[in-house]
Every structure is written in C-alpha cells, then in structure tokens.
PDB file of C-alpha atoms and ligand atoms in Angstrom:
ATOM      1  CA  UNK A   1       0.006  -0.009   0.104  1.00  0.00           C
ATOM      2  CA  UNK A   2       1.319   3.457  -0.695  1.00  0.00           C
ATOM      3  CA  UNK A   3       2.355   5.564   2.079  1.00  0.00           C
ATOM      4  CA  UNK A   4      -0.503   8.196   1.594  1.00  0.00           C
ATOM      5  CA  UNK A   5      -3.235   5.268   1.725  1.00  0.00           C
ATOM      6  CA  UNK A   6      -1.387   3.962   4.576  1.00  0.00           C
ATOM      7  CA  UNK A   7      -1.575   7.288   6.383  1.00  0.00           C
ATOM      8  CA  UNK A   8      -5.584   7.529   5.653  1.00  0.00           C
ATOM      9  CA  UNK A   9      -5.808   3.788   6.694  1.00  0.00           C
ATOM     10  CA  UNK A  10      -4.134   4.535   9.976  1.00  0.00           C
ATOM     11  CA  UNK A  11      -6.282   7.472  10.749  1.00  0.00           C
ATOM     12  CA  UNK A  12      -9.439   5.503  10.000  1.00  0.00           C
ATOM     13  CA  UNK A  13      -8.415   2.680  12.298  1.00  0.00           C
ATOM     14  CA  UNK A  14      -8.265   5.438  14.958  1.00  0.00           C
ATOM     15  CA  UNK A  15     -11.509   7.067  14.203  1.00  0.00           C
ATOM     16  CA  UNK A  16     -13.098   6.607  17.733  1.00  0.00           C
ATOM     17  CA  UNK A  17     -15.850   9.150  16.870  1.00  0.00           C
ATOM     18  CA  UNK A  18     -17.050   6.693  14.267  1.00  0.00           C
ATOM     19  CA  UNK A  19     -20.457   5.036  15.225  1.00  0.00           C
ATOM     20  CA  UNK A  20     -18.939   1.894  14.017  1.00  0.00           C
ATOM     21  CA  UNK A  21     -15.684   1.885  16.038  1.00  0.00           C
ATOM     22  CA  UNK A  22     -16.664   0.064  19.090  1.00  0.00           C
ATOM     23  CA  UNK A  23     -18.172  -2.883  16.967  1.00  0.00           C
ATOM     24  CA  UNK A  24     -15.304  -3.086  14.966  1.00  0.00           C
ATOM     25  CA  UNK A  25     -12.930  -3.405  17.854  1.00  0.00           C
ATOM     26  CA  UNK A  26     -15.366  -5.994  19.598  1.00  0.00           C
ATOM     27  CA  UNK A  27     -15.642  -8.030  16.520  1.00  0.00           C
ATOM     28  CA  UNK A  28     -11.914  -7.801  15.779  1.00  0.00           C
ATOM     29  CA  UNK A  29     -12.921  -6.687  12.495  1.00  0.00           C
ATOM     30  CA  UNK A  30     -11.012  -4.359   9.993  1.00  0.00           C
ATOM     31  CA  UNK A  31     -11.426  -0.949   8.268  1.00  0.00           C
ATOM     32  CA  UNK A  32     -11.668  -1.315   4.453  1.00  0.00           C
ATOM     33  CA  UNK A  33      -9.735   1.446   2.955  1.00  0.00           C
ATOM     34  CA  UNK A  34      -9.770  -0.080  -0.645  1.00  0.00           C
ATOM     35  CA  UNK A  35      -7.630  -1.813  -3.085  1.00  0.00           C
ATOM     36  CA  UNK A  36      -5.972  -1.548  -6.330  1.00  0.00           C
ATOM     37  CA  UNK A  37      -3.779   0.511  -8.429  1.00  0.00           C
ATOM     38  CA  UNK A  38      -3.276   4.044  -6.837  1.00  0.00           C
ATOM     39  CA  UNK A  39      -2.670   5.434 -10.313  1.00  0.00           C
ATOM     40  CA  UNK A  40      -5.678   3.451 -11.769  1.00  0.00           C
ATOM     41  CA  UNK A  41      -7.727   5.460 -14.826  1.00  0.00           C
ATOM     42  CA  UNK A  42     -10.930   3.754 -13.268  1.00  0.00           C
ATOM     43  CA  UNK A  43     -12.058   4.245  -9.583  1.00  0.00           C
ATOM     44  CA  UNK A  44     -15.119   2.207  -8.399  1.00  0.00           C
ATOM     45  CA  UNK A  45     -16.651   3.380  -5.310  1.00  0.00           C
ATOM     46  CA  UNK A  46     -19.169   1.183  -3.380  1.00  0.00           C
ATOM     47  CA  UNK A  47     -21.211   1.669  -0.284  1.00  0.00           C
ATOM     48  CA  UNK A  48     -19.720   0.262   2.669  1.00  0.00           C
ATOM     49  CA  UNK A  49     -17.952  -3.099   3.674  1.00  0.00           C
ATOM     50  CA  UNK A  50     -20.093  -6.328   4.163  1.00  0.00           C
ATOM     51  CA  UNK A  51     -19.293  -8.935   6.618  1.00  0.00           C
ATOM     52  CA  UNK A  52     -16.547 -10.652   4.387  1.00  0.00           C
ATOM     53  CA  UNK A  53     -14.921  -7.297   3.492  1.00  0.00           C
ATOM     54  CA  UNK A  54     -14.630  -6.284   7.351  1.00  0.00           C
ATOM     55  CA  UNK A  55     -13.359  -9.649   8.199  1.00  0.00           C
ATOM     56  CA  UNK A  56     -10.428  -9.384   5.505  1.00  0.00           C
ATOM     57  CA  UNK A  57      -9.970  -5.621   5.188  1.00  0.00           C
ATOM     58  CA  UNK A  58     -10.567  -6.165   1.314  1.00  0.00           C
ATOM     59  CA  UNK A  59     -13.431  -4.298  -0.588  1.00  0.00           C
ATOM     60  CA  UNK A  60     -16.029  -6.333  -2.589  1.00  0.00           C
ATOM     61  CA  UNK A  61     -14.626  -9.796  -1.664  1.00  0.00           C
ATOM     62  CA  UNK A  62     -18.050 -11.391  -0.956  1.00  0.00           C
ATOM     63  CA  UNK A  63     -21.010 -12.141  -2.911  1.00  0.00           C
ATOM     64  CA  UNK A  64     -21.272  -8.662  -4.444  1.00  0.00           C
ATOM     65  CA  UNK A  65     -17.461  -8.833  -5.188  1.00  0.00           C
ATOM     66  CA  UNK A  66     -17.905 -12.221  -7.222  1.00  0.00           C
ATOM     67  CA  UNK A  67     -20.378 -10.298  -9.273  1.00  0.00           C
ATOM     68  CA  UNK A  68     -18.080  -7.164  -9.641  1.00  0.00           C
ATOM     69  CA  UNK A  69     -15.169  -9.702 -10.602  1.00  0.00           C
ATOM     70  CA  UNK A  70     -17.393 -11.400 -13.401  1.00  0.00           C
ATOM     71  CA  UNK A  71     -18.483  -7.955 -14.829  1.00  0.00           C
ATOM     72  CA  UNK A  72     -14.925  -6.880 -15.030  1.00  0.00           C
ATOM     73  CA  UNK A  73     -13.778 -10.204 -16.689  1.00  0.00           C
ATOM     74  CA  UNK A  74     -16.697  -9.804 -19.019  1.00  0.00           C
ATOM     75  CA  UNK A  75     -15.522  -6.297 -20.268  1.00  0.00           C
ATOM     76  CA  UNK A  76     -11.962  -7.554 -20.206  1.00  0.00           C
ATOM     77  CA  UNK A  77     -10.704  -5.114 -17.327  1.00  0.00           C
ATOM     78  CA  UNK A  78      -8.167  -6.576 -14.953  1.00  0.00           C
ATOM     79  CA  UNK A  79      -9.045  -5.794 -11.486  1.00  0.00           C
ATOM     80  CA  UNK A  80      -5.551  -5.091 -10.607  1.00  0.00           C
ATOM     81  CA  UNK A  81      -5.570  -2.151 -13.026  1.00  0.00           C
ATOM     82  CA  UNK A  82      -8.389  -0.276 -11.233  1.00  0.00           C
ATOM     83  CA  UNK A  83      -9.192   0.892  -7.849  1.00  0.00           C
ATOM     84  CA  UNK A  84     -12.002  -0.262  -5.756  1.00  0.00           C
ATOM     85  CA  UNK A  85     -13.250   1.695  -2.430  1.00  0.00           C
ATOM     86  CA  UNK A  86     -16.325   2.363  -0.826  1.00  0.00           C
ATOM     87  CA  UNK A  87     -17.850   5.930   0.751  1.00  0.00           C
ATOM     88  CA  UNK A  88     -17.893   4.207   4.270  1.00  0.00           C
ATOM     89  CA  UNK A  89     -14.967   2.447   5.338  1.00  0.00           C
ATOM     90  CA  UNK A  90     -16.298   0.227   8.149  1.00  0.00           C
ATOM     91  CA  UNK A  91     -19.229  -2.107   8.116  1.00  0.00           C
ATOM     92  CA  UNK A  92     -22.599  -0.909   9.236  1.00  0.00           C
ATOM     93  CA  UNK A  93     -24.393  -3.304  11.736  1.00  0.00           C
ATOM     94  CA  UNK A  94     -26.364  -5.906   9.761  1.00  0.00           C
ATOM     95  CA  UNK A  95     -25.329  -4.268   6.705  1.00  0.00           C
ATOM     96  CA  UNK A  96     -27.861  -1.683   7.042  1.00  0.00           C
ATOM     97  CA  UNK A  97     -27.897   1.673   4.604  1.00  0.00           C
ATOM     98  CA  UNK A  98     -25.371   4.090   5.740  1.00  0.00           C
ATOM     99  CA  UNK A  99     -27.004   7.301   7.382  1.00  0.00           C
ATOM    100  CA  UNK A 100     -26.299  10.661   6.105  1.00  0.00           C
ATOM    101  CA  UNK A 101     -24.009  11.623   8.881  1.00  0.00           C
ATOM    102  CA  UNK A 102     -22.064   8.381   8.743  1.00  0.00           C
ATOM    103  CA  UNK A 103     -21.494   9.245   4.856  1.00  0.00           C
ATOM    104  CA  UNK A 104     -20.366  12.995   5.923  1.00  0.00           C
ATOM    105  CA  UNK A 105     -18.048  11.365   8.497  1.00  0.00           C
ATOM    106  CA  UNK A 106     -16.224   9.267   6.126  1.00  0.00           C
ATOM    107  CA  UNK A 107     -16.384  11.304   2.951  1.00  0.00           C
ATOM    108  CA  UNK A 108     -13.335  13.508   3.503  1.00  0.00           C
ATOM    109  CA  UNK A 109     -11.306  10.132   3.546  1.00  0.00           C
ATOM    110  CA  UNK A 110     -12.675   9.134   0.146  1.00  0.00           C
ATOM    111  CA  UNK A 111     -12.141  12.771  -0.973  1.00  0.00           C
ATOM    112  CA  UNK A 112      -8.307  12.287  -0.159  1.00  0.00           C
ATOM    113  CA  UNK A 113      -8.207   8.905  -1.982  1.00  0.00           C
ATOM    114  CA  UNK A 114      -9.771  10.573  -5.110  1.00  0.00           C
ATOM    115  CA  UNK A 115      -7.067  13.333  -4.948  1.00  0.00           C
ATOM    116  CA  UNK A 116      -4.416  10.701  -4.741  1.00  0.00           C
ATOM    117  CA  UNK A 117      -5.599   8.315  -7.480  1.00  0.00           C
ATOM    118  CA  UNK A 118      -6.612  11.317  -9.928  1.00  0.00           C
ATOM    119  CA  UNK A 119      -8.762   8.864 -11.945  1.00  0.00           C
ATOM    120  CA  UNK A 120     -10.090   9.715 -15.471  1.00  0.00           C
ATOM    121  CA  UNK A 121     -13.247   7.862 -14.624  1.00  0.00           C
ATOM    122  CA  UNK A 122     -15.285   7.422 -11.265  1.00  0.00           C
ATOM    123  CA  UNK A 123     -17.674   4.566 -11.538  1.00  0.00           C
ATOM    124  CA  UNK A 124     -20.028   4.775  -8.577  1.00  0.00           C
ATOM    125  CA  UNK A 125     -21.856   1.400  -7.529  1.00  0.00           C
ATOM    126  CA  UNK A 126     -25.125   2.069  -6.012  1.00  0.00           C
ATOM    127  CA  UNK A 127     -27.078   5.242  -5.121  1.00  0.00           C
ATOM    128  CA  UNK A 128     -24.992   6.183  -1.914  1.00  0.00           C
ATOM    129  CA  UNK A 129     -22.027   6.722  -3.884  1.00  0.00           C
ATOM    130  CA  UNK A 130     -23.891   8.174  -6.927  1.00  0.00           C
ATOM    131  CA  UNK A 131     -25.356  10.754  -4.610  1.00  0.00           C
ATOM    132  CA  UNK A 132     -22.236  11.734  -2.693  1.00  0.00           C
ATOM    133  CA  UNK A 133     -20.118  12.064  -5.740  1.00  0.00           C
ATOM    134  CA  UNK A 134     -22.558  13.922  -8.018  1.00  0.00           C
ATOM    135  CA  UNK A 135     -23.334  16.443  -5.132  1.00  0.00           C
ATOM    136  CA  UNK A 136     -19.870  16.834  -4.305  1.00  0.00           C
ATOM    137  CA  UNK A 137     -18.716  17.545  -7.705  1.00  0.00           C
ATOM    138  CA  UNK A 138     -21.165  19.903  -8.891  1.00  0.00           C
ATOM    139  CA  UNK A 139     -23.594  17.434 -10.617  1.00  0.00           C
ATOM    140  CA  UNK A 140     -26.391  17.643  -8.184  1.00  0.00           C
ATOM    141  CA  UNK A 141     -29.008  19.044 -10.940  1.00  0.00           C
ATOM    142  CA  UNK A 142     -28.398  16.168 -13.001  1.00  0.00           C
ATOM    143  CA  UNK A 143     -29.087  13.535 -10.231  1.00  0.00           C
ATOM    144  CA  UNK A 144     -32.120  11.465 -10.770  1.00  0.00           C
ATOM    145  CA  UNK A 145     -32.933   8.099  -9.136  1.00  0.00           C
ATOM    146  CA  UNK A 146     -30.478   5.365  -9.730  1.00  0.00           C
ATOM    147  CA  UNK A 147     -32.589   3.870 -12.290  1.00  0.00           C
ATOM    148  CA  UNK A 148     -32.816   7.171 -14.186  1.00  0.00           C
ATOM    149  CA  UNK A 149     -29.171   8.091 -13.676  1.00  0.00           C
ATOM    150  CA  UNK A 150     -27.158   4.839 -14.121  1.00  0.00           C
ATOM    151  CA  UNK A 151     -25.377   4.138 -17.532  1.00  0.00           C
ATOM    152  CA  UNK A 152     -25.172   7.812 -18.239  1.00  0.00           C
ATOM    153  CA  UNK A 153     -21.917   9.699 -18.175  1.00  0.00           C
ATOM    154  CA  UNK A 154     -21.243  13.147 -16.674  1.00  0.00           C
ATOM    155  CA  UNK A 155     -18.145  15.290 -17.090  1.00  0.00           C
ATOM    156  CA  UNK A 156     -16.797  17.244 -14.099  1.00  0.00           C
ATOM    157  CA  UNK A 157     -13.577  18.857 -13.071  1.00  0.00           C
ATOM    158  CA  UNK A 158     -11.578  17.558 -10.016  1.00  0.00           C
ATOM    159  CA  UNK A 159      -8.435  19.431  -9.132  1.00  0.00           C
ATOM    160  CA  UNK A 160      -8.274  21.080 -12.681  1.00  0.00           C
ATOM    161  CA  UNK A 161      -8.746  17.706 -14.381  1.00  0.00           C
ATOM    162  CA  UNK A 162     -11.711  16.746 -16.609  1.00  0.00           C
ATOM    163  CA  UNK A 163     -13.253  13.411 -14.911  1.00  0.00           C
ATOM    164  CA  UNK A 164     -16.011  11.355 -16.019  1.00  0.00           C
ATOM    165  CA  UNK A 165     -18.684  10.079 -13.810  1.00  0.00           C
ATOM    166  CA  UNK A 166     -20.486   6.987 -14.677  1.00  0.00           C
ATOM    167  CA  UNK A 167     -23.149   5.801 -12.181  1.00  0.00           C
ATOM    168  CA  UNK A 168     -23.756   2.208 -12.080  1.00  0.00           C
ATOM    169  CA  UNK A 169     -26.110  -0.206 -10.399  1.00  0.00           C
ATOM    170  CA  UNK A 170     -24.760  -1.686  -7.262  1.00  0.00           C
ATOM    171  CA  UNK A 171     -23.550  -5.475  -7.929  1.00  0.00           C
ATOM    172  CA  UNK A 172     -25.511  -6.725  -5.251  1.00  0.00           C
ATOM    173  CA  UNK A 173     -28.702  -6.254  -7.288  1.00  0.00           C
ATOM    174  CA  UNK A 174     -27.532  -9.501  -9.282  1.00  0.00           C
ATOM    175  CA  UNK A 175     -26.709 -11.455  -6.248  1.00  0.00           C
ATOM    176  CA  UNK A 176     -30.378 -12.508  -5.500  1.00  0.00           C
ATOM    177  CA  UNK A 177     -31.762 -11.913  -9.142  1.00  0.00           C
ATOM    178  CA  UNK A 178     -29.369 -13.054 -11.761  1.00  0.00           C
ATOM    179  CA  UNK A 179     -31.753 -11.679 -14.304  1.00  0.00           C
ATOM    180  CA  UNK A 180     -30.335  -8.224 -13.503  1.00  0.00           C
ATOM    181  CA  UNK A 181     -26.909  -9.323 -14.503  1.00  0.00           C
ATOM    182  CA  UNK A 182     -27.582  -7.988 -17.953  1.00  0.00           C
ATOM    183  CA  UNK A 183     -28.573  -4.507 -17.042  1.00  0.00           C
ATOM    184  CA  UNK A 184     -25.308  -4.174 -14.922  1.00  0.00           C
ATOM    185  CA  UNK A 185     -23.412  -5.526 -18.031  1.00  0.00           C
ATOM    186  CA  UNK A 186     -24.866  -3.278 -20.418  1.00  0.00           C
ATOM    187  CA  UNK A 187     -23.717  -0.250 -18.096  1.00  0.00           C
ATOM    188  CA  UNK A 188     -20.340  -1.911 -17.543  1.00  0.00           C
ATOM    189  CA  UNK A 189     -19.846  -2.135 -21.355  1.00  0.00           C
ATOM    190  CA  UNK A 190     -20.101   1.696 -21.290  1.00  0.00           C
ATOM    191  CA  UNK A 191     -17.154   1.904 -19.152  1.00  0.00           C
ATOM    192  CA  UNK A 192     -15.149  -0.210 -21.440  1.00  0.00           C
ATOM    193  CA  UNK A 193     -15.897   2.034 -24.321  1.00  0.00           C
ATOM    194  CA  UNK A 194     -14.540   5.121 -22.317  1.00  0.00           C
ATOM    195  CA  UNK A 195     -11.737   3.451 -21.125  1.00  0.00           C
ATOM    196  CA  UNK A 196     -10.516   2.187 -24.509  1.00  0.00           C
ATOM    197  CA  UNK A 197     -10.746   5.757 -25.885  1.00  0.00           C
ATOM    198  CA  UNK A 198      -8.777   7.410 -23.070  1.00  0.00           C
TER     199      UNK A 198
HETATM  200  N1  LIG B 201     -20.745  -3.834  -0.979  1.00  0.00           N
HETATM  201  C1  LIG B 201     -20.457  -2.546  -1.015  1.00  0.00           C
HETATM  202  O1  LIG B 201     -20.813  -1.482  -1.196  1.00  0.00           O
HETATM  203  N2  LIG B 201     -18.963  -2.584  -0.871  1.00  0.00           N
HETATM  204  C2  LIG B 201     -18.271  -3.767  -0.441  1.00  0.00           C
HETATM  205  O2  LIG B 201     -17.026  -3.691  -0.447  1.00  0.00           O
HETATM  206  C3  LIG B 201     -18.881  -5.199  -0.604  1.00  0.00           C
HETATM  207  C4  LIG B 201     -20.072  -4.829  -0.773  1.00  0.00           C
END
C-alpha cells in the first residue's frame, strides 16, 4: 500500500468518533480502505464493507465482489488495474444503509483518495456513492433516481482535471436476481468503451 493510503488507513483505524468503531474493535474486524492501483484510470466506489470485507479488510470480496469480478472479466478489465473502494470504510451493523451523517464522517477520507488516485473515470456502484459524488462535484442538478441516472456519463472537473462520472447499479442487485446481470453488464460495457478511448 502506498504511504499516502497507509496514512489514511491509520487515521481510519483510530477514528474513535465513528459510530462503528466500538463494533469493529469488539468483533476484531477491519477498516476497508480500498484496493488496487493508486494510479488507476478507473475508480469504483461502492457503499460500505459487508461481513466478509470487514473480516478480511478487502473491498468487494464477498457475494457482490464475485459479481463485480465477473463484470470486470466480461468487459476485459483486469481488477488489478483499477482501484476499488467505498464511501463508508467500516461495516454498518447488519449491513444496514449508511446514514447521511455517517457518509459525511467518512467522505473526507474518500475525497483524499480521489485526490491521490486522480482517476479519469469514477464509476459509482449504487445510489449512496452516486449521490455523494454527484453532489460533491457539482452535478446535483443532473441527479435522478439510480434507475434514471445509471448508465449515463457526466463530465466534471476535479483538481483542474476533466473526470467522467459513470453511475452504475450496485453489483448486489444481481446477487439474488441473476436476471439483472444483463442490465449491469450493459452499463459496464459503457465503461469499457470509455476506457478504451482514453
Ligand atoms: N458492498 C459494498 O458496497 N462494498 C463492498 O466492499 C462490499 C459490498
């Protein structure tokens, strides 16, 4: 892990004001900062770690991760060439949705990761990261429901660099309903087109 990411991880591990801190310590669980190439062109941002992620410290290594791996393989993108993280870096109890104040607490850590990685494309996975990223980078007016917004690309500027935002459904939609895999793949294909031309 790069020194700058390690510094962020250490701060996260010591984030005692987090509502998830006590649970993490009690369960001997881990923060999940993210994984991949810190110089990646493509940054994927999910919601929050699940059980398996909190056990291993790795993002998207459980059931949703298997779907993500398959989607990446199907579009010919090697997972080691991208960076994968979440908005919230600790597991919410029983995998409940993160609350706005929890997203607000963890967002500055994500912002710092975006500054380090400086991706060309940010692919959000699910509505929480879509809403955070679009509001954070001046695209609030373009924001609709995840069903309306997903699969569309939006261009913004981050630290003087043009960055494309691509909201995607969360891979979890296909965990219990394999028929939704096709919708996910259609949107992921857009990412491939974009990556190939950058
Ligand atoms: N779901 C997420 O949003 N992130 C993970 O890391 C795993 C499941």
